[in-house]
Coordinates of C-alpha atoms in Angstrom, one line a residue:
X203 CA 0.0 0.0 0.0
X204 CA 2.3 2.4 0.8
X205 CA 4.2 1.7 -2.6
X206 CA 1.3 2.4 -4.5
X207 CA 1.0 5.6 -2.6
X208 CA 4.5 6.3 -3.4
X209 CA 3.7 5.6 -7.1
X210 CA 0.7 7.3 -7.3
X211 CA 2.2 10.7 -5.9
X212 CA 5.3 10.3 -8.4
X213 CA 2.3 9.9 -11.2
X214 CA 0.6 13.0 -9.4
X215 CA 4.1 15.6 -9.9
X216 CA 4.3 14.4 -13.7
X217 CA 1.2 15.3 -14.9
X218 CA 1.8 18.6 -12.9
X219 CA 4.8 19.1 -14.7
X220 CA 3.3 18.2 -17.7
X221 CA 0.4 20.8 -17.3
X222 CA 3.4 23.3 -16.5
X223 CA 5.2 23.0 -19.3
X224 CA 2.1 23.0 -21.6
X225 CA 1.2 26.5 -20.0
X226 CA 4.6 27.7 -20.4
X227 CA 4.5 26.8 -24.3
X228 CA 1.2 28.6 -24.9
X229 CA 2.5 31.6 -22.9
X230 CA 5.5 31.5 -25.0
X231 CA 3.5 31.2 -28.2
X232 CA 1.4 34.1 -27.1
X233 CA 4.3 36.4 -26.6
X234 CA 6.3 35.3 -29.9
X235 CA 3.0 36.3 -31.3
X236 CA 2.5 39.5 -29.8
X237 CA 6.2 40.7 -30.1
X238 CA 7.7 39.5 -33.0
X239 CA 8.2 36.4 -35.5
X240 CA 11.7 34.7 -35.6
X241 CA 12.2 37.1 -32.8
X242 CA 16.4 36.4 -31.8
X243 CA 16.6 39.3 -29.5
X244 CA 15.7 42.9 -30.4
X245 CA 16.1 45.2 -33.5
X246 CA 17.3 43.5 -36.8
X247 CA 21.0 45.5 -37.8
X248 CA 20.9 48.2 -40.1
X249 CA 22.2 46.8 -43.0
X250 CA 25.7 48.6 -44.4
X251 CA 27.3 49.3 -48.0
X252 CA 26.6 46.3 -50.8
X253 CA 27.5 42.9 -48.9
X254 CA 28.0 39.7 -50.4
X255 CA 26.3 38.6 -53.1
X256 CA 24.0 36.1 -53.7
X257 CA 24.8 34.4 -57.1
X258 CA 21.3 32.9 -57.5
X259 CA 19.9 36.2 -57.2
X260 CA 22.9 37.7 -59.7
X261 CA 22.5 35.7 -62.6
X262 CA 19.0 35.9 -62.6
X263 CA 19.4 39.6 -62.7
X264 CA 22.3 39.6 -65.2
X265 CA 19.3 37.4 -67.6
X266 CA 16.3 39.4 -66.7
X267 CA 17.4 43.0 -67.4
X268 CA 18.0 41.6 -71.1
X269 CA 14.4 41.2 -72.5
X270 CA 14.1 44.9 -72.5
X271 CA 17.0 44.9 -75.4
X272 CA 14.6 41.9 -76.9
X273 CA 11.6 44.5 -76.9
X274 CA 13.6 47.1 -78.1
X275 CA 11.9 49.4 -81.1
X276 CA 13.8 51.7 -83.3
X277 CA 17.6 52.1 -84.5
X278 CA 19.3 49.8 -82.0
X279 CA 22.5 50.6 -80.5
X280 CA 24.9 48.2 -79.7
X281 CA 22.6 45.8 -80.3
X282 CA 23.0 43.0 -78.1
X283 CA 20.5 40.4 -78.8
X284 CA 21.8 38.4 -82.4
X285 CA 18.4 38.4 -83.4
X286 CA 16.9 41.6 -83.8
X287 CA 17.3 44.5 -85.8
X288 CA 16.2 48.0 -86.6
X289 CA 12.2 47.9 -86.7
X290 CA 9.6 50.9 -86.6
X291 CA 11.5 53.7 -87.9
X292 CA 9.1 55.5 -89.1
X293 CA 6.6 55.5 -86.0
X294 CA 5.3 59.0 -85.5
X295 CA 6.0 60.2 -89.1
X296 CA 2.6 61.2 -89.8
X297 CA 2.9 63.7 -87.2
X298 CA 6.1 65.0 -88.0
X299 CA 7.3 63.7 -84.5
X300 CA 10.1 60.9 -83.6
X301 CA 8.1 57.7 -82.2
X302 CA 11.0 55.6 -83.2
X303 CA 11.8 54.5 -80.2
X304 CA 10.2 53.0 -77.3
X305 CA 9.4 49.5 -76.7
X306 CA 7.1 46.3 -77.6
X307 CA 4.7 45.4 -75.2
X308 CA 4.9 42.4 -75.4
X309 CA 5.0 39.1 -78.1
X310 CA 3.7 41.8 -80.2
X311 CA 4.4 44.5 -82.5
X312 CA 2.5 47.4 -80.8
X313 CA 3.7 50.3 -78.4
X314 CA 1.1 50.5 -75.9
X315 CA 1.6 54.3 -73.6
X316 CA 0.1 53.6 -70.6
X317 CA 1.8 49.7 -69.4
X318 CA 5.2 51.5 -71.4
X319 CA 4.6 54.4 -68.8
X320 CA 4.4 51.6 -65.7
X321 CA 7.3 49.9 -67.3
X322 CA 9.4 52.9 -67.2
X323 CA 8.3 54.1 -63.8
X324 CA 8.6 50.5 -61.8
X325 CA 12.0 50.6 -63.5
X326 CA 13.4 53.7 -62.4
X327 CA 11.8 53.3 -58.7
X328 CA 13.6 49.7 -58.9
X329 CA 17.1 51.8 -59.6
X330 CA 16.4 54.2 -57.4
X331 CA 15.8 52.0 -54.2
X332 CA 18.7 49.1 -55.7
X333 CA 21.1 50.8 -57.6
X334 CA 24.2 50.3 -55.5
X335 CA 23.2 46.8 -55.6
X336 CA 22.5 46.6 -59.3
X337 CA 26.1 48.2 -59.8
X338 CA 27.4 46.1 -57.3
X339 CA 26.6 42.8 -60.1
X340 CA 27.5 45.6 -62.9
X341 CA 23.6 45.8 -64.3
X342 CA 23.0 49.2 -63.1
X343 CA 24.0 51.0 -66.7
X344 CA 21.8 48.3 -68.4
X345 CA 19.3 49.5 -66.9
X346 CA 19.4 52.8 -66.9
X347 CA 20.0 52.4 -70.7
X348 CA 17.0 50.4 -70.9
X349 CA 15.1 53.0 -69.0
X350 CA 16.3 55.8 -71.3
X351 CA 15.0 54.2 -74.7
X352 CA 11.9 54.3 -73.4
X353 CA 11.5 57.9 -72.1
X354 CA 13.0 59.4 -74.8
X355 CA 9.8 57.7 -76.6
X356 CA 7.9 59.6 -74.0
X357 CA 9.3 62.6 -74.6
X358 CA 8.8 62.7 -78.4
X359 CA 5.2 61.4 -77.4
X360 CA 4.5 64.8 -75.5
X361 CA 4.8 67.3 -78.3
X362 CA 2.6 70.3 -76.3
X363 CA 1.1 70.5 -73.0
X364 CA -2.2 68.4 -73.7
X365 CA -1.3 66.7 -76.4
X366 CA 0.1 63.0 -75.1
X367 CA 0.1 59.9 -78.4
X368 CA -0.9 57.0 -75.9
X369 CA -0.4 54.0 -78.9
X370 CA 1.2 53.5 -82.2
X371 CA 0.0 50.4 -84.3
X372 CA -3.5 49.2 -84.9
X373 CA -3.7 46.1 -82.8
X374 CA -6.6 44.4 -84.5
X375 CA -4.4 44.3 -87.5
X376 CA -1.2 43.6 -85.6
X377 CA -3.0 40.6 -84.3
X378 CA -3.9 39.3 -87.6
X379 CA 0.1 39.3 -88.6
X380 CA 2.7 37.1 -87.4
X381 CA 6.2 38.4 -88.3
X382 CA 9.4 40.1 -87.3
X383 CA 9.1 43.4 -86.4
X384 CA 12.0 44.3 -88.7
X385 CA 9.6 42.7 -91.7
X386 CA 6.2 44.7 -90.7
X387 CA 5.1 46.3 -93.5
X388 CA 1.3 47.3 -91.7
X389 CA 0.3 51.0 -91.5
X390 CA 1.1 52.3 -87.8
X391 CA -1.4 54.8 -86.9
X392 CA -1.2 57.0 -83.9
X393 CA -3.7 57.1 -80.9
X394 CA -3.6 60.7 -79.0
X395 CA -5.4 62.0 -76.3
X396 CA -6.3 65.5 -75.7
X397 CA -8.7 68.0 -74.2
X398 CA -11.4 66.6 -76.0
X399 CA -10.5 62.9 -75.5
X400 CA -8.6 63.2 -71.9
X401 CA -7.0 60.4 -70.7
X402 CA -6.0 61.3 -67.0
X403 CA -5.1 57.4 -66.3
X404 CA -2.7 57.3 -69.4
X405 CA -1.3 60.8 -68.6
X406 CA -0.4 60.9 -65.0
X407 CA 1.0 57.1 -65.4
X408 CA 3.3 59.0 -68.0
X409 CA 3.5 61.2 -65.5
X410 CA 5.3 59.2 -63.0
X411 CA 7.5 57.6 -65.2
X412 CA 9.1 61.1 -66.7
X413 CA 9.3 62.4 -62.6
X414 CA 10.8 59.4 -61.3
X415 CA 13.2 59.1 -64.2
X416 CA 14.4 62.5 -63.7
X417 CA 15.5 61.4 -60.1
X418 CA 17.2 58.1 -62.1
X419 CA 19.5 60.8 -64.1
X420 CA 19.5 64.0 -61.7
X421 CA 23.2 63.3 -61.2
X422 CA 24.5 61.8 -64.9
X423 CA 22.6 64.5 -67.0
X424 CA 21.2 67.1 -65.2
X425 CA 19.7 68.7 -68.6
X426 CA 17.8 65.5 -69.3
X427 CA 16.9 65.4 -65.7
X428 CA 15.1 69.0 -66.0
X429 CA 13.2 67.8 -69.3
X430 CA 11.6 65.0 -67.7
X431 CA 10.7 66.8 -64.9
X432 CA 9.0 69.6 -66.9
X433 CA 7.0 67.2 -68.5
X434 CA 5.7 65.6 -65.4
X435 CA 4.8 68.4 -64.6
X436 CA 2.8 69.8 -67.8
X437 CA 1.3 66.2 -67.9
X438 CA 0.1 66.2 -64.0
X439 CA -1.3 69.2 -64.8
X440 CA -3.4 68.1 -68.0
X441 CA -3.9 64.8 -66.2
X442 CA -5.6 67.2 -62.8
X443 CA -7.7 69.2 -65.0
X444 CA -8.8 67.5 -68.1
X445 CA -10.1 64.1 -65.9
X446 CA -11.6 61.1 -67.7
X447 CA -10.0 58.2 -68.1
X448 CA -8.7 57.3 -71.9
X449 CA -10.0 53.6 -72.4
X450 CA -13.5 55.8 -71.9
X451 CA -12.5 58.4 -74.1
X452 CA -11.0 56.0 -76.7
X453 CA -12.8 52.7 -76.3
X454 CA -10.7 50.1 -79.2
X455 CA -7.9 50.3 -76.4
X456 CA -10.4 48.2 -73.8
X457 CA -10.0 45.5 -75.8
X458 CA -6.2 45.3 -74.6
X459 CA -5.4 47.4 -71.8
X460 CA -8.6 48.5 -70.2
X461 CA -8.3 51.3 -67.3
X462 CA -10.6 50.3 -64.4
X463 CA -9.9 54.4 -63.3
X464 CA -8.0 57.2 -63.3
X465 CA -7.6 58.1 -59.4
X466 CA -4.3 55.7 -58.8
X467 CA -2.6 57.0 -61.5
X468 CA -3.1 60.8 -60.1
X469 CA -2.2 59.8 -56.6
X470 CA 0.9 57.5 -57.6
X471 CA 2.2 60.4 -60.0
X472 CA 1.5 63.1 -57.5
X473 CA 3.6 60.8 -54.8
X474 CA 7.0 61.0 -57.9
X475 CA 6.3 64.7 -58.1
X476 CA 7.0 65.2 -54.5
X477 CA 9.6 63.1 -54.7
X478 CA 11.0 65.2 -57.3
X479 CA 10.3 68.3 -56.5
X480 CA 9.4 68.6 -52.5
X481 CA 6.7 71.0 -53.9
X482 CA 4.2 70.9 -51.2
X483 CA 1.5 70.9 -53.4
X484 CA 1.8 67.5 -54.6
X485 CA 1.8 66.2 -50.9
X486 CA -1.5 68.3 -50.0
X487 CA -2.9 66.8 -53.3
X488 CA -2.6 63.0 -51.6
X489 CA -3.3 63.9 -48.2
X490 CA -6.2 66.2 -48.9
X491 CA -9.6 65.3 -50.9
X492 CA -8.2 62.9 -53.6
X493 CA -6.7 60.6 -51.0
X494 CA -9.9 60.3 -49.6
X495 CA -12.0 59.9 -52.9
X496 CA -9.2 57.5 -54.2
X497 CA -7.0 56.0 -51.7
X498 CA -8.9 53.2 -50.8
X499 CA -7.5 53.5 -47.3
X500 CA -7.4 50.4 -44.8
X501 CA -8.3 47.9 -48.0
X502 CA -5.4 46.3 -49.5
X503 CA -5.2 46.0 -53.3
X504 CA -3.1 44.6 -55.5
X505 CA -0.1 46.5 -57.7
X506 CA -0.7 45.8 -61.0
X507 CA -0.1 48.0 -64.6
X508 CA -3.6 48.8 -64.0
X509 CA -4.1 49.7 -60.0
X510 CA -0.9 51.9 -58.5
X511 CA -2.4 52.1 -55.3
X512 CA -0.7 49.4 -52.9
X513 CA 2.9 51.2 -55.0
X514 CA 1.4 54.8 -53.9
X515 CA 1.0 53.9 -50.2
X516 CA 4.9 52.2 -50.2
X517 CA 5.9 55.0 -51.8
X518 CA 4.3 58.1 -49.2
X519 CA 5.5 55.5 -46.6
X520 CA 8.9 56.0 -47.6
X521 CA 8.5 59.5 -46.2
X522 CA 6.9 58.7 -43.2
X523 CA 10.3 57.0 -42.3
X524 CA 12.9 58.9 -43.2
X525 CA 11.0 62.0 -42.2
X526 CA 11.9 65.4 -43.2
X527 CA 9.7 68.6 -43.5
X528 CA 7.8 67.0 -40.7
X529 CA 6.2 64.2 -43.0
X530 CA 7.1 61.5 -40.1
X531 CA 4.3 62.8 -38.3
X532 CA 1.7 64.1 -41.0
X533 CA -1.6 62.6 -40.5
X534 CA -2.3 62.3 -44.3
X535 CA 0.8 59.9 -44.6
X536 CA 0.3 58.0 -41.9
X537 CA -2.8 56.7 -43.2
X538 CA -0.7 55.5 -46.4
X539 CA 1.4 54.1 -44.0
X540 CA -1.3 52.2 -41.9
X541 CA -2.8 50.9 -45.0
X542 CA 0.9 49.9 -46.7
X543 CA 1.3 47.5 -43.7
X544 CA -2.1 46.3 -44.0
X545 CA -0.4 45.3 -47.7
X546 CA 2.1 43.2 -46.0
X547 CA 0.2 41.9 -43.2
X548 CA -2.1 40.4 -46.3
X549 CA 1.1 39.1 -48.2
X550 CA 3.2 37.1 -44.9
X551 CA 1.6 33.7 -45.1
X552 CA 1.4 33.5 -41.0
X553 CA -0.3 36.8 -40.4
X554 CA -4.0 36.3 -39.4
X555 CA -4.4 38.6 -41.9
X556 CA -2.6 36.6 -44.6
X557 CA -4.7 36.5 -48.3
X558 CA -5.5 33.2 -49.3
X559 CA -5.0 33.8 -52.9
X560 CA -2.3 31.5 -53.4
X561 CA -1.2 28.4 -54.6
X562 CA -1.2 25.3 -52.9
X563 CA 2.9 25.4 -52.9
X564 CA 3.0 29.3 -51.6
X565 CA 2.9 31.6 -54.8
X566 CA 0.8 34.7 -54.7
X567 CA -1.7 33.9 -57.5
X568 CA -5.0 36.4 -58.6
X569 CA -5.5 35.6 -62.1
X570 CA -4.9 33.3 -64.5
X571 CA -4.1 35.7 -67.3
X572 CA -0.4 36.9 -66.9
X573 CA -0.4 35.0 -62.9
X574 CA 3.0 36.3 -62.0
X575 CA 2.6 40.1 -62.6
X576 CA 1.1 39.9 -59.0
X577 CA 3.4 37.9 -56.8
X578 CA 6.6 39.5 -58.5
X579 CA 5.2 43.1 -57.8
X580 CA 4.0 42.3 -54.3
X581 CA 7.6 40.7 -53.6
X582 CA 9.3 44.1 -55.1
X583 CA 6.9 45.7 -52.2
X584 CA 7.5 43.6 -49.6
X585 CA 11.4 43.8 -50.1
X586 CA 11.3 47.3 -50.2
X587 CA 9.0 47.9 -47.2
X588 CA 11.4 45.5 -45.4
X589 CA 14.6 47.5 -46.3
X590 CA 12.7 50.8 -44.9
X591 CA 11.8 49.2 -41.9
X592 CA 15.7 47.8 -41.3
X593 CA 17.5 50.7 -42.6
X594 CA 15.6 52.9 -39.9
X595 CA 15.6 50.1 -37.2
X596 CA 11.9 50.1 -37.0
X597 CA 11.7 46.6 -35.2
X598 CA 7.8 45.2 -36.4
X599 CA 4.6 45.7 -38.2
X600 CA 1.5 44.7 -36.0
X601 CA -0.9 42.2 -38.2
X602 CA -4.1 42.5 -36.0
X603 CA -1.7 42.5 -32.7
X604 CA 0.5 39.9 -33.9
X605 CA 3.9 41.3 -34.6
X606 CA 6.3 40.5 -37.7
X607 CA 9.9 41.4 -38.5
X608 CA 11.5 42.6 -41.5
X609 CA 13.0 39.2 -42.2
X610 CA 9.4 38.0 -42.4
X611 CA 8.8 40.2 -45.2
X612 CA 12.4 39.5 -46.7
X613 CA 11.5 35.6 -46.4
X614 CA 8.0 36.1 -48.3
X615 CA 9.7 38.1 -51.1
X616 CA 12.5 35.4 -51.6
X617 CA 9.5 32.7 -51.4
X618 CA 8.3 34.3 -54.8
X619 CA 11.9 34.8 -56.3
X620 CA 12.6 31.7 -55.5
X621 CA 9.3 29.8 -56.7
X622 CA 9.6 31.7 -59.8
X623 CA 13.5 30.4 -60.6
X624 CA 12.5 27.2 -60.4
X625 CA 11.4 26.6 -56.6
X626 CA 8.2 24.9 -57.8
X627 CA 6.3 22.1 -58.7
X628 CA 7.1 22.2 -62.8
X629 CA 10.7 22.2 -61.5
X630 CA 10.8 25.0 -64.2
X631 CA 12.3 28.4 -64.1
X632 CA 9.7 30.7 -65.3
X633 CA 12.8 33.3 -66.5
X634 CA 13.1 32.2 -69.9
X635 CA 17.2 31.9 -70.0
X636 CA 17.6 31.0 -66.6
X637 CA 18.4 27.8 -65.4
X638 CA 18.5 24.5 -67.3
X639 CA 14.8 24.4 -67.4
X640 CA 12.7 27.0 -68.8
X641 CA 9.8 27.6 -71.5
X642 CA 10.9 27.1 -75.0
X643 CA 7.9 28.1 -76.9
X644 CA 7.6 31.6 -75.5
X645 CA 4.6 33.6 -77.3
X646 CA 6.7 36.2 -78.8
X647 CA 6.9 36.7 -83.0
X648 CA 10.1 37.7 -82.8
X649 CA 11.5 34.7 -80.8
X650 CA 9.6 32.0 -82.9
X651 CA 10.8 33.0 -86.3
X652 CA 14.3 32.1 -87.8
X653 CA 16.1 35.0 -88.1
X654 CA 17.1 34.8 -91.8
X655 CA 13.3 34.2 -92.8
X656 CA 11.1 37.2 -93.7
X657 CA 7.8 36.0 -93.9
X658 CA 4.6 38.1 -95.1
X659 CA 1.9 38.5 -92.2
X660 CA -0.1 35.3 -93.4
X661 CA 3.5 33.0 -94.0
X662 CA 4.1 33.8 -90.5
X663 CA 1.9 32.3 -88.8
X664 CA 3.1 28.6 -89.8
X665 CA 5.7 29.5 -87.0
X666 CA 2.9 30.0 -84.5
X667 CA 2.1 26.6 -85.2
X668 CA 5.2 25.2 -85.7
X669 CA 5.7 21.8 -83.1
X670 CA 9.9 23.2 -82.7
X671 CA 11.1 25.1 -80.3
X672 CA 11.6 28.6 -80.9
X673 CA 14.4 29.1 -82.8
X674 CA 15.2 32.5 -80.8
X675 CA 15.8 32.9 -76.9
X676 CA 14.4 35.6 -75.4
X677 CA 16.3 36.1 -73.3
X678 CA 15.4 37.7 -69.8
X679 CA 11.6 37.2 -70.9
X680 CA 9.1 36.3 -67.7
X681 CA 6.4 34.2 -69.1
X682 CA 2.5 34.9 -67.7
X683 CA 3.4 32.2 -65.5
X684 CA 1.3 29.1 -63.8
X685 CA -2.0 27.9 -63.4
X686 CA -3.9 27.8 -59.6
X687 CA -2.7 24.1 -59.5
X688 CA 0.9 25.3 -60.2
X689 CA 0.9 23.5 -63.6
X690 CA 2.3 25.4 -66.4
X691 CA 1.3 24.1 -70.3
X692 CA 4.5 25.1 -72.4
X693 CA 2.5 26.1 -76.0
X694 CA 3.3 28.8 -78.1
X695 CA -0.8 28.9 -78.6
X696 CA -0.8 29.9 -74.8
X697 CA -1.0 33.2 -74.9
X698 CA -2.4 33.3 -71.3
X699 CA 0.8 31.3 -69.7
X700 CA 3.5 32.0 -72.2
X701 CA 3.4 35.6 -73.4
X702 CA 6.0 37.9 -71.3
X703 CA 5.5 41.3 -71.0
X704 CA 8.1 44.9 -69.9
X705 CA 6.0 45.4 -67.0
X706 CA 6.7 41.9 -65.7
X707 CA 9.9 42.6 -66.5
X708 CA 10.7 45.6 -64.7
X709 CA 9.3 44.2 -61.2
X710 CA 11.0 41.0 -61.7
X711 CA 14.5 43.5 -62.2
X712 CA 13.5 45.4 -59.4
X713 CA 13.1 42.6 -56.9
X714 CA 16.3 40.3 -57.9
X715 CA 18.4 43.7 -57.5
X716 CA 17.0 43.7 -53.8
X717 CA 17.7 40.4 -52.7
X718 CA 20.9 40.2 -54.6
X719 CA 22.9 41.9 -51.6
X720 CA 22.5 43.9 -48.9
X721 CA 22.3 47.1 -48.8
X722 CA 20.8 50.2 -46.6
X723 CA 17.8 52.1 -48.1
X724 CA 18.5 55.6 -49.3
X725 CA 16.9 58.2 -47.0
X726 CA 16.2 60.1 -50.2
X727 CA 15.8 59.7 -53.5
X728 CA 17.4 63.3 -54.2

C-alpha cells in the first residue's frame, strides 16, 4: 500500500509538470505572437554598403534586365540580342514627330503608352531604391539604358502640354500578322489623347514615369533630368484638369489594356512629383480630398499595370520614415502608411491577416491571365517595405496584434523569387534563359521566327504553329506564369501562360536587385 501511494504521488508531480510545461509553451507562443516572428533578440541591424552577393539572385538579374534589349523598337545601338534588328522607324512620321523609339509590349508589334509608362516608372523606382546593388553585379548601366529608350519615346510622345500619343500600331491588325518586327510592312497609326479625349489614367502614369526618371538621371545629365521633370509636370497638370479616363475616351484600347480608373494614377504620379520636387503641393494633393476619394484607405489592393495604389501607399510610406519637412508625423501619410502595412500583413503567409490567394505550394496567385505580374510586384513591395523598416531600425509591423519582422517580409519576397527560378512544382524556371529548365515556346513573333526568314503576315503564322522550339531565346523574358494548380502548359498557342510582358519585367528587375545583396535604403531619392 504504501508503494502504491509512493507511485501514485510520483504519477501525481508528472502530470503537474506536464500541465506546466504546456502552460509555459502557450504563454510563450502568445508572446512570440504578440512581439515579434523569428524574434532572436531585439532590433534586426541596419544593414551597411553592398555585402556579399548572392549568385542565384545575380545571374538571374544579369538574364532578366536583357528582355528589354529583346523589346527594343527603333535604331538599335549596340545591339546586343543576335536576333533583332532595326524595326519601326518610321513611328510618328505622320505627325512630324520621332516615335521611333520606345518598346514592344509584349509578343507583339504594338507600343502601348500607358503599361510603357508603368514599365518605365517600376524601373526607375527599382534603380532608385537598388542601384548600389545593381552596380554592385554591374547591371545598373543596363538599366538605366533600358530606362532611357523608353522615355525618350515619351518625350517625343509629348509634343505640347495636352497633347500626349498614348499608342502606335492598330492592334486588330497587328493581331492578324505574325512576323518580325524588322519585316512589318502594316500601316502604324497614332492614338492621342487631348482635351477633347482626356485620358487622366494614361497621362499621369506618363506622369510618373518622366518624374521618377528625372531622379534616375539627376546626377549623370542634369539637362535631361530638368526635361523630364517639366513634362511631369505639364502632364500632371493636363492629367488634374482634363479628368476622364482614356479607355473611356478612346474605347478600341479596352479591348487590350482597359483602365478600371484614373484616381491611382493621379495619386501615384503626384507621390514622384513630390519626390522630385518637394513642392508641397503635390503632398497636399494626396493627403487632402483625392486621398480620400481615391485611396482606398485600410483595404489592400493589389499593384498591377492597371491599379498603382498598394505602390502609392509604399511610396508616401517611404517619407513617413525617413521624415523630413515634418512628413514622419503628418496625418495624411500615416494613413498611407497604416494601409501599406495592411499590404504586408495580407502578403506574410502567418499573419492572421494573410490572403489566401495562393497556390497550394505558396505563390501569390489572382489571375490566371499573366499569374505572375502579382506575386513578382507584391515581392518588389515587400522587399522594399522590409529595407525601410531595417534601414531605420523600426523593429515590427502589427498584423491584428501579432507582430512580424522585417525578415518575415524579406522571407516572403525570396519565397516568390525563389518559386519563380524554379522553386516549384514544374521544376521549371519561369525566366526564360535561366536555369536548365525554362519555357521554350515563349509567345513572342520575334522569338519564334528564324532570323534569316522574312515572312509576309499570313507566311508567318506557320511559325505560330510550328511543333519546334523557338528558334530564338528571349532572353530575360518572364512568361505569364502558372496555373492555380501550379501547372504550367509550355505552347506557343498559350498566350495566357506564355506571353512575357516589360511590365513583368521591370518588377522581376527590381526585386532580384534587392535580394541580390545587402544594402541600406536611401533616405532620399534626391
Amino acid at each position: 500500500m504504501g508503494k502504491s501511494s509512493k507511485r501514485g504521488g510520483c504519477w501525481g508531480w508528472l502530470l503537474v509538470a506536464v500541465i506546466l510545461a504546456l502552460i509555459a509553451g502557450a504563454i510563450f507562443l502568445t508572446l512570440r505572437k504578440k512581439f515579434g516572428h523569428n524574434d532572436d533578440g531585439g532590433v534586426e541591424p541596419v544593414p551597411g554598403p553592398p555585402g556579399a552577393i548572392d549568385k542565384k539572385y545575380s545571374d538571374a538579374l544579369n538574364v532578366a534586365v536583357q528582355f528589354f534589349d529583346v523589346q527594343k523598337s527603333g535604331k538599335l545601338v549596340d545591339n546586343k540580342i543576335s536576333w533583332r534588328g532595326d524595326s519601326a522607324m518610321n513611328d510618328g512620321s505622320q505627325a512630324k514627330i520621332n516615335l521611333s523609339k520606345g518598346m514592344y509590349d509584349a509578343g507583339d508589334h504594338i507600343k502601348f503608352g500607358f503599361p510603357m509608362a508603368f514599365t518605365a516608372t517600376l524601373l526607375s523606382w527599382g534603380i532608385l531604391e537598388y542601384g548600389d546593388q545593381m552596380d554592385a553585379v554591374n547591371q545598373l548601366e543596363s538599366a538605366k539604358d533600358s530606362l532611357k529608350w523608353i522615355t525618350d519615346f515619351l518625350i517625343n510622345a509629348h509634343p505640347t502640354d495636352n497633347v500626349l500619343y498614348v499608342q502606335v500600331g492598330n492592334p486588330k491588325a497587328d493581331h492578324n500578322c505574325w512576323n518580325r518586327p524588322e519585316d512589318d510592312t502594316l500601316m502604324r497609326p497614332l492614338t492621342m489623347v487631348n482635351t477633347s479625349a482626356p485620358g487622366s489614367d494614361v497621362a499621369a502614369e506618363t506622369a510618373a514615369a518622366m518624374a521618377s526618371a528625372s531622379l534616375v538621371f539627376k546626377t549623370d545629365d542634369p539637362t535631361y533630368s530638368s526635361t523630364l521633370l517639366k513634362h511631369a509636370r505639364q502632364l500632371f497638370t493636363f492629367a488634374d484638369k482634363h479628368r476622364g479616363a482614356y479607355s473611356e475616351s478612346i474605347p478600341q484600347v479596352a479591348t487590350f489594356y482597359n483602365s478600371t480608373g484614373y484616381g491611382d494614377e493621379l495619386l501615384w504620379a503626384a507621390s514622384w512629383l513630390y519626390h522630385a520636387t518637394g513642392d508641397d503641393s503635390y503632398l497636399e494633393f494626396v493627403t487632402g480630398q483625392n486621398g480620400d476619394d481615391y485611396a482606398n484607405f485600410g483595404s489592400p489592393t493589389w499593384f498591377s499595370w492597371d491599379n498603382k495604389l498598394a505602390g502609392t501607399q509604399v511610396l508616401l510610406a517611404r517619407l513617413t520614415f525617413f521624415g523630413g519637412n515634418g512628413n514622419s508625423e503628418n496625418s495624411g501619410l500615416q494613413r498611407y502608411r497604416k494601409t501599406a502595412e495592411a499590404v504586408m500583413c495580407g502578403l506574410i503567409p502567418d499573419s492572421p491577416t494573410a490572403t489566401t490567394s495562393r497556390t497550394e505550394n505558396g505563390l501569390i496567385w489572382v489571375s490566371e491571365w499573366n499569374a505572375l505580374q502579382q506575386p513578382v510586384a507584391s515581392a518588389f513591395l515587400a522587399s522594399v517595405y522590409a529595407d525601410y523598416m531595417l534601414t531605420t531600425s523600426t523593429a515590427s509591423i502589427s498584423c491584428n496584434g501579432d507582430k512580424y519582422r522585417p525578415k518575415d517580409l524579406k522571407k516572403f519576397a525570396k519565397s516568390q523569387a525563389d518559386y519563380v527560378l524554379g522553386d516549384n512544382p514544374m521544376k521549371m524556371s519561369y525566366l526564360v534563359g535561366y536555369g536548365k529548365k525554362y519555357p521554350q515556346y515563349v509567345h513572342h513573333r520575334g522569338a519564334s521566327i528564324p532570323a534569316d526568314e522574312s515572312p509576309t503576315c499570313s507566311e508567318g503564322f506557320k511559325y505560330l504553329e510550328s511543333e519546334d522550339p523557338n528558334p530564338n531565346v528571349a532572353i530575360g523574358a518572364l512568361v505569364g506564369g502558372p496555373f492555380l494548380n501550379d501547372t504550367y502548359i509550355d505552347s506557343r498557342n498559350n498566350s495566357m501562360q506564355g506571353e512575357p510582358s516589360t511590365y513583368n519585367s521591370a518588377a522581376i528587375v527590381g526585386l532580384l536587385s534587392g535580394l541580390v545583396t545587402t544594402s541600406s535604403a536611401s533616405k532620399s531619392f534626391n
